[in-house]
Coordinates of C-alpha atoms in Angstrom, one line a residue:
M14 CA 0.0 0.0 0.0
P15 CA 1.5 3.4 -0.9
D16 CA 2.0 6.3 1.3
P17 CA -1.4 8.0 1.3
S18 CA -0.1 11.4 2.1
P19 CA -0.8 14.4 -0.2
S20 CA 2.9 14.7 -1.0
A21 CA 3.2 11.1 -1.9
A22 CA 0.1 11.3 -4.2
R23 CA 1.6 14.5 -5.8
R24 CA 4.8 12.6 -6.5
D25 CA 2.8 9.8 -8.1
A26 CA 1.1 12.3 -10.4
Q27 CA 4.1 14.0 -11.7
P28 CA 4.8 13.4 -15.4
D29 CA 8.6 13.7 -15.2
S30 CA 9.0 10.0 -15.8
R31 CA 6.2 9.7 -18.3
P32 CA 6.7 8.4 -21.9
T33 CA 8.2 11.2 -24.0
V34 CA 5.6 11.0 -26.6
G35 CA 3.0 12.7 -24.4
R36 CA 1.0 12.8 -21.3
R37 CA -1.8 10.7 -22.9
T38 CA 0.5 8.7 -25.2
L39 CA -0.3 7.4 -28.6
L40 CA -0.2 3.9 -27.2
G41 CA -3.9 4.4 -26.6
A42 CA -4.5 5.0 -30.2
A43 CA -2.4 2.0 -31.2
A44 CA -4.4 -0.2 -28.8
A45 CA -7.7 1.0 -30.2
A46 CA -6.5 0.4 -33.7
T47 CA -5.7 -3.2 -33.0
A48 CA -8.8 -3.9 -31.0
A49 CA -11.3 -6.4 -32.5
P50 CA -14.2 -4.5 -34.1
V51 CA -17.6 -4.6 -32.3
V52 CA -20.6 -5.5 -34.4
L53 CA -23.5 -3.2 -33.7
G54 CA -27.0 -4.6 -33.2
A55 CA -29.8 -4.8 -35.8
A56 CA -30.6 -1.8 -37.9
A57 CA -33.1 0.7 -36.8
R58 CA -36.7 0.7 -37.6
A59 CA -37.5 2.3 -40.9
S60 CA -38.8 5.8 -41.1
A61 CA -42.6 6.0 -40.9
A62 CA -44.3 5.3 -44.2
P63 CA -46.4 8.1 -45.7
A64 CA -50.1 8.1 -44.7
P65 CA -52.7 8.0 -47.5
C66 CA -53.1 11.8 -47.3
G67 CA -49.4 12.2 -48.1
K68 CA -48.3 13.1 -44.6
P69 CA -46.0 10.8 -42.6
R70 CA -47.8 8.4 -40.3
A71 CA -47.5 9.3 -36.7
L72 CA -44.5 7.6 -35.1
P73 CA -45.1 5.3 -32.2
G74 CA -43.8 5.9 -28.7
G75 CA -42.1 3.2 -26.6
G76 CA -40.8 -0.1 -27.9
D77 CA -37.9 -2.3 -27.6
L78 CA -34.6 -0.9 -26.3
G79 CA -32.5 -2.8 -28.9
P80 CA -29.8 -5.5 -28.8
N81 CA -27.1 -3.3 -27.1
V82 CA -29.2 -2.7 -24.0
L83 CA -28.6 -5.7 -21.8
V84 CA -31.3 -6.1 -19.1
F85 CA -30.6 -8.4 -16.1
D86 CA -32.7 -9.5 -13.1
P87 CA -31.4 -11.6 -10.2
S88 CA -32.5 -14.8 -11.8
T89 CA -30.8 -14.2 -15.1
P90 CA -28.3 -17.0 -15.8
G91 CA -24.7 -16.2 -16.8
I92 CA -24.6 -12.5 -15.8
Q93 CA -20.9 -12.5 -15.1
A94 CA -20.1 -14.2 -18.3
R95 CA -22.1 -11.6 -20.3
L96 CA -20.4 -8.8 -18.4
D97 CA -17.0 -10.2 -19.2
E98 CA -17.8 -10.6 -22.8
V99 CA -18.8 -7.0 -23.2
F100 CA -15.7 -5.9 -21.3
R101 CA -13.4 -7.9 -23.6
Q102 CA -14.9 -6.1 -26.6
Q103 CA -14.8 -2.7 -25.0
E104 CA -11.7 -2.7 -22.8
S105 CA -9.3 -1.1 -25.2
A106 CA -11.7 0.0 -28.0
Q107 CA -11.1 3.7 -27.3
F108 CA -12.3 4.8 -30.7
G109 CA -14.4 1.8 -31.6
T110 CA -18.1 1.6 -32.6
G111 CA -19.4 -0.6 -29.8
R112 CA -21.9 1.0 -27.4
Y113 CA -23.5 -0.8 -24.5
A114 CA -25.9 -0.1 -21.6
L115 CA -26.0 -2.7 -18.8
L116 CA -29.3 -2.4 -16.9
F117 CA -30.1 -4.2 -13.7
K118 CA -33.7 -4.6 -12.5
P119 CA -34.4 -4.0 -8.8
G120 CA -33.2 -6.8 -6.5
T121 CA -30.0 -8.1 -5.0
Y122 CA -27.1 -9.6 -7.0
H123 CA -24.3 -11.6 -5.6
G124 CA -20.6 -12.1 -6.5
L125 CA -20.5 -9.8 -9.6
N126 CA -17.6 -7.8 -10.8
A127 CA -18.7 -5.5 -13.7
Q128 CA -15.6 -4.2 -15.3
L129 CA -16.4 -1.3 -17.6
G130 CA -14.6 -0.5 -20.8
F131 CA -15.2 2.3 -23.3
Y132 CA -18.7 3.4 -24.2
T133 CA -20.3 1.2 -21.5
S134 CA -22.9 2.4 -19.0
I135 CA -24.1 0.4 -16.0
A136 CA -27.3 1.4 -14.2
G137 CA -30.0 0.2 -11.8
L138 CA -33.6 0.4 -12.8
G139 CA -35.1 1.3 -9.4
L140 CA -36.3 4.7 -8.3
S141 CA -33.6 4.7 -5.6
P142 CA -30.0 3.3 -5.8
D143 CA -30.8 1.1 -2.9
D144 CA -33.5 -0.7 -4.9
T145 CA -30.7 -2.4 -6.8
T146 CA -27.9 -3.9 -4.8
I147 CA -24.8 -5.5 -6.2
N148 CA -22.8 -7.5 -3.6
G149 CA -19.6 -7.0 -5.6
D150 CA -17.9 -4.3 -7.7
V151 CA -18.3 -2.0 -10.6
T152 CA -14.6 -1.7 -11.6
V153 CA -12.6 0.6 -13.8
D154 CA -8.9 -0.1 -13.9
A155 CA -6.1 0.6 -16.4
G156 CA -4.5 -2.7 -17.2
W157 CA -5.2 -2.2 -20.9
F158 CA -2.9 0.9 -20.8
D159 CA -0.1 -0.3 -18.5
G160 CA -1.6 1.1 -15.4
N161 CA -2.1 4.6 -16.8
A162 CA -5.7 5.8 -16.2
T163 CA -5.5 9.1 -18.0
Q164 CA -7.3 7.7 -21.1
N165 CA -10.2 5.9 -19.2
F166 CA -12.9 8.0 -20.9
W167 CA -16.5 7.5 -21.9
R168 CA -18.1 5.1 -19.3
S169 CA -20.5 5.6 -16.5
A170 CA -22.2 4.1 -13.4
E171 CA -25.6 5.3 -12.1
N172 CA -28.4 4.4 -9.7
L173 CA -26.9 1.3 -8.0
A174 CA -25.9 0.3 -4.5
L175 CA -22.6 -1.5 -4.2
V176 CA -21.2 -3.7 -1.4
P177 CA -17.6 -4.0 -2.6
A178 CA -16.1 -7.5 -2.2
D179 CA -13.0 -6.2 -0.3
G180 CA -14.7 -3.1 1.2
T181 CA -13.5 -0.7 -1.4
N182 CA -14.6 -0.2 -5.0
R183 CA -12.1 0.9 -7.7
W184 CA -13.2 3.7 -10.1
A185 CA -10.0 4.8 -11.8
V186 CA -11.4 7.1 -14.5
A187 CA -10.5 10.1 -16.5
Q188 CA -12.9 12.6 -18.3
A189 CA -16.4 11.9 -19.4
A190 CA -17.0 9.1 -16.8
P191 CA -19.7 10.2 -14.4
F192 CA -20.5 8.4 -11.2
R193 CA -24.1 9.5 -10.5
R194 CA -26.7 8.5 -8.0
M195 CA -24.6 5.7 -6.5
H196 CA -24.5 4.3 -3.0
V197 CA -21.2 2.6 -2.1
R198 CA -21.5 0.8 1.2
G199 CA -17.8 1.0 1.7
G200 CA -14.9 3.0 0.3
L201 CA -14.1 4.3 -3.2
N202 CA -10.6 4.2 -4.7
L203 CA -10.2 6.6 -7.7
A204 CA -6.7 5.4 -8.7
P205 CA -5.6 2.5 -10.9
S206 CA -3.8 -0.6 -9.6
G207 CA -0.3 0.4 -8.9
Y208 CA -1.4 4.0 -8.3
G209 CA -0.3 5.2 -11.7
W210 CA -1.3 8.5 -13.4
A211 CA -5.0 9.5 -13.3
S212 CA -6.9 12.5 -14.6
G213 CA -10.6 12.6 -13.6
G214 CA -13.4 13.0 -12.7
Y215 CA -17.0 13.6 -11.5
I216 CA -19.3 12.4 -8.7
A217 CA -22.9 13.6 -8.1
D218 CA -25.9 12.7 -6.0
S219 CA -24.0 9.8 -4.5
R220 CA -23.4 8.4 -1.0
I221 CA -20.0 6.9 -0.2
D222 CA -20.2 5.5 3.3
G223 CA -16.5 5.0 3.7
Q224 CA -13.4 6.9 2.5
I225 CA -12.8 8.2 -1.0
G226 CA -9.1 7.9 -1.9
P227 CA -8.1 9.9 -5.0
Y228 CA -4.4 9.1 -4.5
S229 CA -2.9 10.1 -7.9
Q230 CA -6.0 11.8 -9.3
Q231 CA -4.9 15.2 -10.5
Q232 CA -8.3 16.8 -10.1
W233 CA -11.9 15.9 -9.2
Y234 CA -15.3 17.5 -8.7
T235 CA -17.9 16.1 -6.3
R236 CA -21.4 17.7 -6.2
D237 CA -24.5 17.3 -3.9
S238 CA -23.4 14.1 -2.2
A239 CA -22.5 12.5 1.2
I240 CA -19.1 11.0 1.9
G241 CA -17.5 9.4 4.9
S242 CA -14.2 11.1 4.3
W243 CA -11.7 12.3 1.7
L244 CA -8.1 11.2 1.8
N245 CA -5.9 13.6 -0.2
G246 CA -5.5 16.0 -3.0
V247 CA -3.0 16.6 -5.9
W248 CA -3.9 19.8 -7.8
N249 CA -7.5 20.7 -7.7
M250 CA -10.3 19.0 -5.6
V251 CA -13.6 20.8 -5.6
F252 CA -16.7 20.1 -3.6
S253 CA -20.1 21.8 -3.6
G254 CA -23.1 20.7 -1.5
V255 CA -21.2 17.6 -0.2
E256 CA -21.8 16.4 3.4
G257 CA -18.5 15.2 4.8
A258 CA -16.4 17.2 2.4
P259 CA -13.0 18.4 3.7
A260 CA -12.8 22.0 4.8
Q261 CA -11.8 24.8 2.5
S262 CA -8.0 24.9 2.4
F263 CA -6.7 25.7 -1.1
P264 CA -3.9 25.6 -2.1
D265 CA -2.5 23.2 0.5
P266 CA -4.3 20.8 0.6
P267 CA -5.9 21.9 -2.7
Y268 CA -9.6 21.8 -1.5
T269 CA -12.2 24.2 -2.7
T270 CA -15.3 23.6 -0.7
L271 CA -18.7 25.3 -1.1
T272 CA -21.4 24.4 1.5
T273 CA -24.1 24.2 -1.2
T274 CA -24.6 24.2 -4.9
P275 CA -26.5 27.4 -5.9
V276 CA -28.8 25.6 -8.4
S277 CA -28.8 22.0 -9.5
R278 CA -31.1 19.5 -11.0
E279 CA -30.2 15.9 -11.4
K280 CA -30.0 14.0 -14.7
P281 CA -33.1 12.2 -15.9
F282 CA -32.9 8.4 -15.6
L283 CA -34.7 5.3 -16.9
Y284 CA -36.4 3.1 -14.3
L285 CA -39.0 0.3 -14.0
Q286 CA -42.5 0.7 -12.6
G287 CA -44.0 -2.8 -12.6
N288 CA -43.2 -4.2 -16.0
G289 CA -43.1 -0.8 -17.7
Y290 CA -40.2 1.6 -18.3
R291 CA -40.5 5.2 -17.3
V292 CA -38.1 8.1 -17.2
F293 CA -37.8 10.1 -14.0
I294 CA -37.3 13.9 -14.3
P295 CA -35.8 15.2 -11.0
E296 CA -36.9 18.7 -10.0
K297 CA -34.6 21.8 -9.6
R298 CA -33.0 22.5 -6.2
T299 CA -31.6 25.7 -5.0
N300 CA -28.8 25.9 -2.4
A301 CA -28.6 22.1 -2.7
R302 CA -26.7 19.8 -0.3
G303 CA -26.6 16.1 0.0
V304 CA -28.4 13.4 -2.1
T305 CA -31.9 13.7 -3.6
W306 CA -32.8 10.1 -2.6
G307 CA -33.0 8.1 0.6
Q308 CA -35.9 9.9 2.2
G309 CA -38.8 8.3 0.3
T310 CA -39.8 9.0 -3.3
P311 CA -37.5 11.5 -5.0
R312 CA -39.0 14.8 -6.0
G313 CA -39.8 15.3 -9.7
T314 CA -42.0 14.0 -12.4
S315 CA -42.2 10.8 -14.3
L316 CA -42.9 10.0 -17.9
P317 CA -43.9 6.6 -19.4
L318 CA -41.7 5.3 -22.2
T319 CA -44.7 5.6 -24.5
R320 CA -44.0 9.4 -24.5
F321 CA -40.6 8.7 -26.0
Y322 CA -39.5 7.9 -29.5
V323 CA -37.1 5.0 -28.9
A324 CA -34.5 5.6 -31.5
R325 CA -32.2 2.9 -33.0
P326 CA -28.9 3.4 -34.9
G327 CA -29.6 4.1 -38.6
V328 CA -32.7 6.2 -38.1
T329 CA -32.7 9.4 -40.1
A330 CA -32.5 12.9 -38.7
A331 CA -35.8 13.7 -40.5
T332 CA -37.5 10.9 -38.5
L333 CA -36.0 12.1 -35.2
N334 CA -37.3 15.6 -36.0
Q335 CA -40.7 14.2 -36.9
A336 CA -40.9 12.6 -33.5
L337 CA -39.9 15.9 -31.8
E338 CA -42.5 17.8 -33.8
Q339 CA -45.1 15.2 -32.8
G340 CA -44.4 16.0 -29.2
L341 CA -42.4 12.9 -28.4
H342 CA -39.3 12.9 -26.3
L343 CA -36.2 11.0 -27.6
L344 CA -34.5 8.0 -26.1
L345 CA -31.3 7.3 -28.0
T346 CA -30.4 3.6 -27.6
P347 CA -26.7 2.7 -27.9
G348 CA -25.1 3.2 -31.2
I349 CA -24.0 5.8 -33.8
Y350 CA -26.4 8.2 -35.5
H351 CA -25.5 10.1 -38.6
L352 CA -27.4 13.4 -38.9
S353 CA -28.0 15.1 -42.3
E354 CA -29.7 18.0 -40.5
P355 CA -29.8 19.3 -37.0
L356 CA -32.1 17.9 -34.3
R357 CA -34.4 20.8 -33.7
I358 CA -35.8 21.0 -30.1
N359 CA -38.5 23.6 -30.2
R360 CA -40.9 22.4 -27.5
A361 CA -40.5 23.3 -23.8
N362 CA -39.6 20.4 -21.4
T363 CA -38.4 18.1 -24.2
V364 CA -36.1 15.3 -22.9
V365 CA -33.3 13.8 -25.1
L366 CA -31.7 11.0 -23.1
G367 CA -29.0 8.8 -24.5
L368 CA -28.1 5.3 -23.3
G369 CA -24.7 3.7 -23.6
Y370 CA -23.0 6.8 -25.0
A371 CA -25.2 7.0 -28.1
T372 CA -23.2 9.1 -30.5
L373 CA -24.4 11.8 -32.9
I374 CA -22.3 12.6 -36.0
P375 CA -23.3 15.6 -38.0
D376 CA -22.7 15.1 -41.7
G377 CA -21.9 17.8 -44.3
G378 CA -21.0 20.4 -41.7
V379 CA -24.4 20.7 -40.1
T380 CA -25.0 21.5 -36.4
A381 CA -25.9 18.3 -34.5
V382 CA -28.5 19.8 -32.0
K383 CA -30.3 23.2 -31.9
V384 CA -32.5 24.1 -28.9
A385 CA -35.0 26.9 -29.1
D386 CA -35.5 29.7 -26.5
V387 CA -37.9 27.6 -24.5
D388 CA -38.1 26.3 -20.9
G389 CA -36.8 23.2 -19.3
V390 CA -35.1 21.2 -22.1
R391 CA -33.1 18.2 -20.8
L392 CA -30.2 17.0 -22.8
A393 CA -28.4 14.1 -21.2
G394 CA -26.1 11.1 -21.7
F395 CA -24.9 11.3 -25.3
L396 CA -21.7 12.1 -27.3
V397 CA -21.5 14.5 -30.3
D398 CA -18.6 13.5 -32.6
A399 CA -17.6 16.1 -35.2
G400 CA -17.7 15.1 -38.9
P401 CA -14.9 15.6 -41.5
V402 CA -16.7 18.7 -42.9
N403 CA -16.3 21.7 -40.7
S404 CA -19.4 22.5 -38.6
P405 CA -19.7 26.1 -37.5
T406 CA -21.2 24.8 -34.3
L407 CA -22.0 21.3 -32.9
L408 CA -24.4 22.1 -30.1
E409 CA -26.5 25.3 -29.8
I410 CA -28.5 26.0 -26.7
G411 CA -30.8 28.7 -27.8
P412 CA -30.7 30.9 -30.9
R413 CA -28.5 34.0 -31.2
G414 CA -30.0 36.8 -29.2
A415 CA -32.2 34.6 -26.9
S416 CA -33.4 36.6 -24.0
R417 CA -36.3 34.9 -22.2
D418 CA -36.1 34.3 -18.4
H419 CA -35.8 30.6 -17.7
S420 CA -34.9 30.9 -14.0
A421 CA -37.9 28.8 -12.9
N422 CA -37.3 26.0 -15.4
P423 CA -33.8 26.1 -16.9
T424 CA -32.4 23.9 -19.7
T425 CA -29.9 21.3 -18.4
V426 CA -27.0 19.8 -20.3
Q427 CA -25.7 16.8 -18.4
D428 CA -23.2 14.2 -19.4
V429 CA -23.3 15.5 -23.0
F430 CA -19.8 15.2 -24.4
I431 CA -18.3 16.6 -27.5
R432 CA -15.3 15.3 -29.5
I433 CA -13.4 16.7 -32.4
G434 CA -11.1 14.1 -34.0
G435 CA -9.7 10.9 -32.5
A436 CA -12.2 8.5 -34.1
G437 CA -11.3 10.0 -37.5
P438 CA -11.1 13.5 -39.0
G439 CA -13.4 16.0 -37.5
K440 CA -13.6 19.8 -37.5
A441 CA -15.8 22.4 -35.8
T442 CA -15.2 26.2 -35.4
T443 CA -17.1 26.3 -32.1
S444 CA -18.2 23.2 -30.2
M445 CA -20.9 24.4 -27.8
V446 CA -22.7 27.7 -27.8
I447 CA -25.0 28.6 -25.0
N448 CA -27.4 31.5 -25.8
N449 CA -30.3 30.7 -23.5
R450 CA -30.4 32.4 -20.1
H451 CA -30.2 30.3 -16.9
T452 CA -28.8 27.2 -18.7
I453 CA -27.1 24.7 -16.3
V454 CA -24.2 22.8 -17.8
D455 CA -23.7 19.9 -15.4
H456 CA -20.7 17.9 -16.3
T457 CA -19.4 18.0 -19.9
W458 CA -16.1 17.2 -21.5
V459 CA -15.5 19.2 -24.7
W460 CA -12.4 17.7 -26.3
R461 CA -10.3 18.5 -29.4
A462 CA -8.5 15.2 -29.6
D463 CA -4.8 15.0 -28.9
H464 CA -4.4 11.4 -29.9
G465 CA -6.1 8.9 -32.2
D466 CA -7.0 9.2 -35.9
G467 CA -7.5 12.4 -37.7
V468 CA -5.4 14.5 -35.3
G469 CA -3.1 17.4 -36.1
W470 CA -3.0 21.2 -35.6
E471 CA -5.0 21.8 -38.8
T472 CA -6.4 18.2 -39.3
N473 CA -8.9 18.5 -36.5
R474 CA -9.0 22.2 -36.4
A475 CA -11.4 23.6 -33.7
D476 CA -10.8 27.2 -32.6
Y477 CA -13.3 27.5 -29.7
G478 CA -14.6 25.0 -27.2
V479 CA -17.5 26.6 -25.2
V480 CA -18.9 30.0 -25.9
V481 CA -21.5 31.4 -23.4
N482 CA -23.5 34.4 -24.6
G483 CA -26.6 33.9 -22.3
D484 CA -26.9 35.6 -19.0
D485 CA -27.2 33.7 -15.6
V486 CA -25.6 30.5 -16.9
L487 CA -24.1 28.0 -14.4
A488 CA -21.5 25.4 -15.1
T489 CA -20.9 22.6 -12.6
G490 CA -18.1 20.4 -13.7
L491 CA -16.6 22.0 -16.9
F492 CA -13.9 20.1 -18.7
V493 CA -12.7 21.7 -21.9
E494 CA -9.4 20.8 -23.6
H495 CA -6.9 21.4 -26.5
F496 CA -8.6 24.0 -28.6
N497 CA -6.6 25.9 -31.2
K498 CA -7.6 29.3 -29.7
Y499 CA -9.9 29.9 -26.6
D500 CA -11.2 26.9 -24.8
V501 CA -13.9 28.9 -23.0
Q502 CA -15.2 32.3 -23.8
W503 CA -17.9 33.8 -21.5
F504 CA -19.8 36.9 -22.6
G505 CA -23.0 36.5 -20.6
Q506 CA -23.6 38.4 -17.4
R507 CA -23.7 36.8 -13.9
G508 CA -22.1 33.5 -15.1
R509 CA -20.8 31.1 -12.6
T510 CA -18.5 28.1 -12.9
I511 CA -17.8 25.6 -10.1
F512 CA -14.8 23.5 -11.2
F513 CA -13.0 23.8 -14.5
Q514 CA -10.3 21.5 -15.9
N515 CA -8.3 22.4 -19.0
E516 CA -5.2 21.5 -21.0
K517 CA -4.0 23.8 -23.7
A518 CA -3.5 22.2 -27.1
Y519 CA -0.4 20.0 -27.0
D520 CA 0.3 20.2 -30.7
A521 CA 0.9 23.9 -31.3
P522 CA 3.8 23.9 -33.8
N523 CA 5.5 27.0 -32.5
Q524 CA 5.0 30.3 -30.6
A525 CA 3.7 32.1 -33.7
A526 CA 0.8 29.6 -34.1
I527 CA -0.8 30.6 -30.8
Q528 CA 0.1 34.3 -30.8
N529 CA -3.0 36.3 -29.8
G530 CA -2.2 39.8 -31.0
S531 CA 0.3 41.1 -28.5
V532 CA -0.5 38.4 -26.0
K533 CA 1.3 35.1 -25.9
G534 CA -1.3 32.4 -26.3
Y535 CA -5.1 32.3 -25.9
A536 CA -6.4 32.0 -22.3
A537 CA -8.0 28.7 -21.4
Y538 CA -10.9 30.7 -19.8
R539 CA -11.7 34.2 -21.0
V540 CA -14.4 36.5 -19.6
G541 CA -15.5 39.1 -22.1
D542 CA -14.5 42.7 -21.6
A543 CA -18.1 43.9 -21.3
V544 CA -19.0 41.5 -18.5
T545 CA -19.6 43.2 -15.1
S546 CA -20.5 40.2 -13.0
H547 CA -19.0 36.7 -13.1
E548 CA -17.7 34.2 -10.5
G549 CA -15.6 31.0 -10.6
W550 CA -14.4 28.5 -8.0
G551 CA -11.6 25.9 -8.4
L552 CA -10.4 26.5 -12.0
G553 CA -7.2 24.9 -13.4
S554 CA -5.3 25.1 -16.7
Y555 CA -2.3 22.9 -17.7
C556 CA 0.1 23.2 -20.6
Y557 CA 2.0 20.4 -22.3
Y558 CA 3.5 21.9 -25.5
N559 CA 5.3 18.7 -26.5
V560 CA 5.8 19.7 -30.2
D561 CA 7.6 22.9 -29.1
P562 CA 8.4 22.9 -25.4
T563 CA 9.8 26.5 -25.7
I564 CA 6.3 27.9 -26.1
V565 CA 5.3 30.4 -23.4
Q566 CA 1.6 31.0 -22.5
H567 CA 1.1 34.4 -20.9
H568 CA -1.8 33.3 -18.6
G569 CA -4.4 30.6 -18.1
F570 CA -7.3 33.0 -17.3
A571 CA -8.3 36.4 -18.7
A572 CA -11.0 38.7 -17.3
P573 CA -11.9 42.3 -16.9
T574 CA -10.7 43.7 -13.5
R575 CA -14.0 44.7 -11.8
P576 CA -15.3 44.2 -8.2
N577 CA -18.0 41.7 -9.3
V578 CA -15.8 39.6 -11.6
R579 CA -14.4 37.3 -9.0
F580 CA -12.3 34.1 -9.0
H581 CA -11.5 31.8 -6.1
N582 CA -8.7 29.2 -6.2
L583 CA -7.1 29.3 -9.6
L584 CA -4.0 27.3 -10.7
V585 CA -1.8 26.8 -13.8
V586 CA 0.5 23.9 -14.2
S587 CA 3.4 23.2 -16.6
L588 CA 3.5 19.5 -17.1
G589 CA 7.1 18.5 -16.9
G590 CA 8.3 21.8 -18.2
Q591 CA 6.8 21.3 -21.7
G592 CA 6.0 25.0 -22.1
Q593 CA 5.4 27.5 -19.3
Y594 CA 2.9 30.1 -18.1
E595 CA 4.0 33.6 -17.2
R596 CA 1.0 34.4 -15.0
V597 CA -2.1 32.8 -13.7
I598 CA -4.8 35.3 -14.4
N599 CA -4.3 38.6 -16.4
D600 CA -0.9 39.8 -15.0
T601 CA -1.3 38.2 -11.6
G602 CA 0.3 35.1 -10.2
S603 CA 3.8 33.7 -10.2
P604 CA 5.2 32.1 -13.4
T605 CA 5.7 28.3 -13.7
S606 CA 9.2 27.2 -14.2
G607 CA 11.4 24.2 -14.6
T608 CA 10.3 20.6 -14.9
S609 CA 8.9 20.1 -11.4
T610 CA 5.2 20.3 -12.3
V611 CA 4.3 22.5 -9.3
P612 CA 1.1 24.6 -9.7
S613 CA 1.2 28.3 -9.6
T614 CA -1.9 29.5 -7.7
V615 CA -4.0 32.5 -7.0
V616 CA -6.4 32.1 -4.1
S617 CA -8.5 35.2 -4.8
Y618 CA -8.9 37.6 -7.7
P619 CA -9.1 40.6 -7.8

């Protein structure tokens, strides 16, 4: 057992002995390239045939969840063998086509170890996590990548109670791997076997009875949960609304702790009522703290599956839009969906829920999803993968100039992930644009790929990650990485971010390529000059300019200097001396230097 002290964990996390080809090495891409292909399930239902009057027939709601949703009950034979089979296919298939959802009906299961590979989600089908108990583990480790967990992306666990076999469950994940609505009757280890490198992660609405040990995890965000205790921190550990969280102490230990989360609303989830599937829609909470479940029926509304168009891979964008126009919600079953036109969400309170990392690919340079200036849209649980033709935007929350007040019923974007390159060539000028007021972005990873196929400074060009134009937008768990220019630009008033993780693009060819007028480099997180009110807590930016290690980035954060534009607990890190920062925010903060990978911090700004 390693020394669990913060200093030991920090040493474990340093990249000075990492492979020279990069922090997330191209070995991951090579492993994915040699992985056996996964055959998707049967093709989707055909589009609705025209009715006699010439209009399309009404699309049906409900239906079968398809071959890549595996549903178990306690009497199902061979559960472990089926779990192992899926894991063998998905363990190293980082950029493969396989997509799976593993669903467990309420009851008690014994002696299982569900190892999760790429694009695999596991979930219980009760109203409460305690309705579905696994006496065993839901495991993520990094054996496929020689003990390096920094590429354990795109997998999730939700709505289960676990009784770990040895008292502690291992969840060694990186980005885009949410742990939601879970009850661990024991401890949780966030590091891989051998305590190698790790770069995660996100927990929400969960109860961990024992200790959470991040060990080598570089950063982590935990929201609206209850924990027994927290062991250590490396660079940036953020808590909001967490019972049992460590006290505020940034930068040593690097804990940013908010007593409550100002506004939150949990992700919709599929569950069983009798023999019928329904989707539960949790209600909004203000000044939230602790879990939403455990005190009887959770608060919110419930929709029968018959109110959803159950989409299967191969369905056309026209059919999906017909379903939306009919007033149906969308349930995207696991698989890959090519879109020849945007999904247009024009009706208030529409739910688009993906299972098993359902993936939307916009073809011909279209935008994948466009949301109107309406109340209460829920986008959750899917991946948008840029196509080879440049899309001006990939996800638009509200039209340009949107101005309606949505404070009573905001749109939520939860576990919606965006990728440009990696699985093949992809381009997008701006990945996510938020125009609607009061939108809540609760856990996203917006990633311009630094490894895989179709990767290069111009090959997967993507200038901007997230652009926020709407007022009163809240981000809880914002991961945005590697964009050619600004990763985040925030122009709306009264914006708030709780936790931000960023790496600047590794592959800038030289200093000139990132020159921003007279400024060296584009800030990771920029607040617009006209903004008079903004606040952020626990924000970190890292650089790893491995193509030209002499590159200098002036700062990680840029914002107007005004009394109501405030930041708490900022850090910048040079990973192994591959490039350096001159300042943390604007012209404030000490420069990074050398190869020691020690953060430069600013506790309060201005």
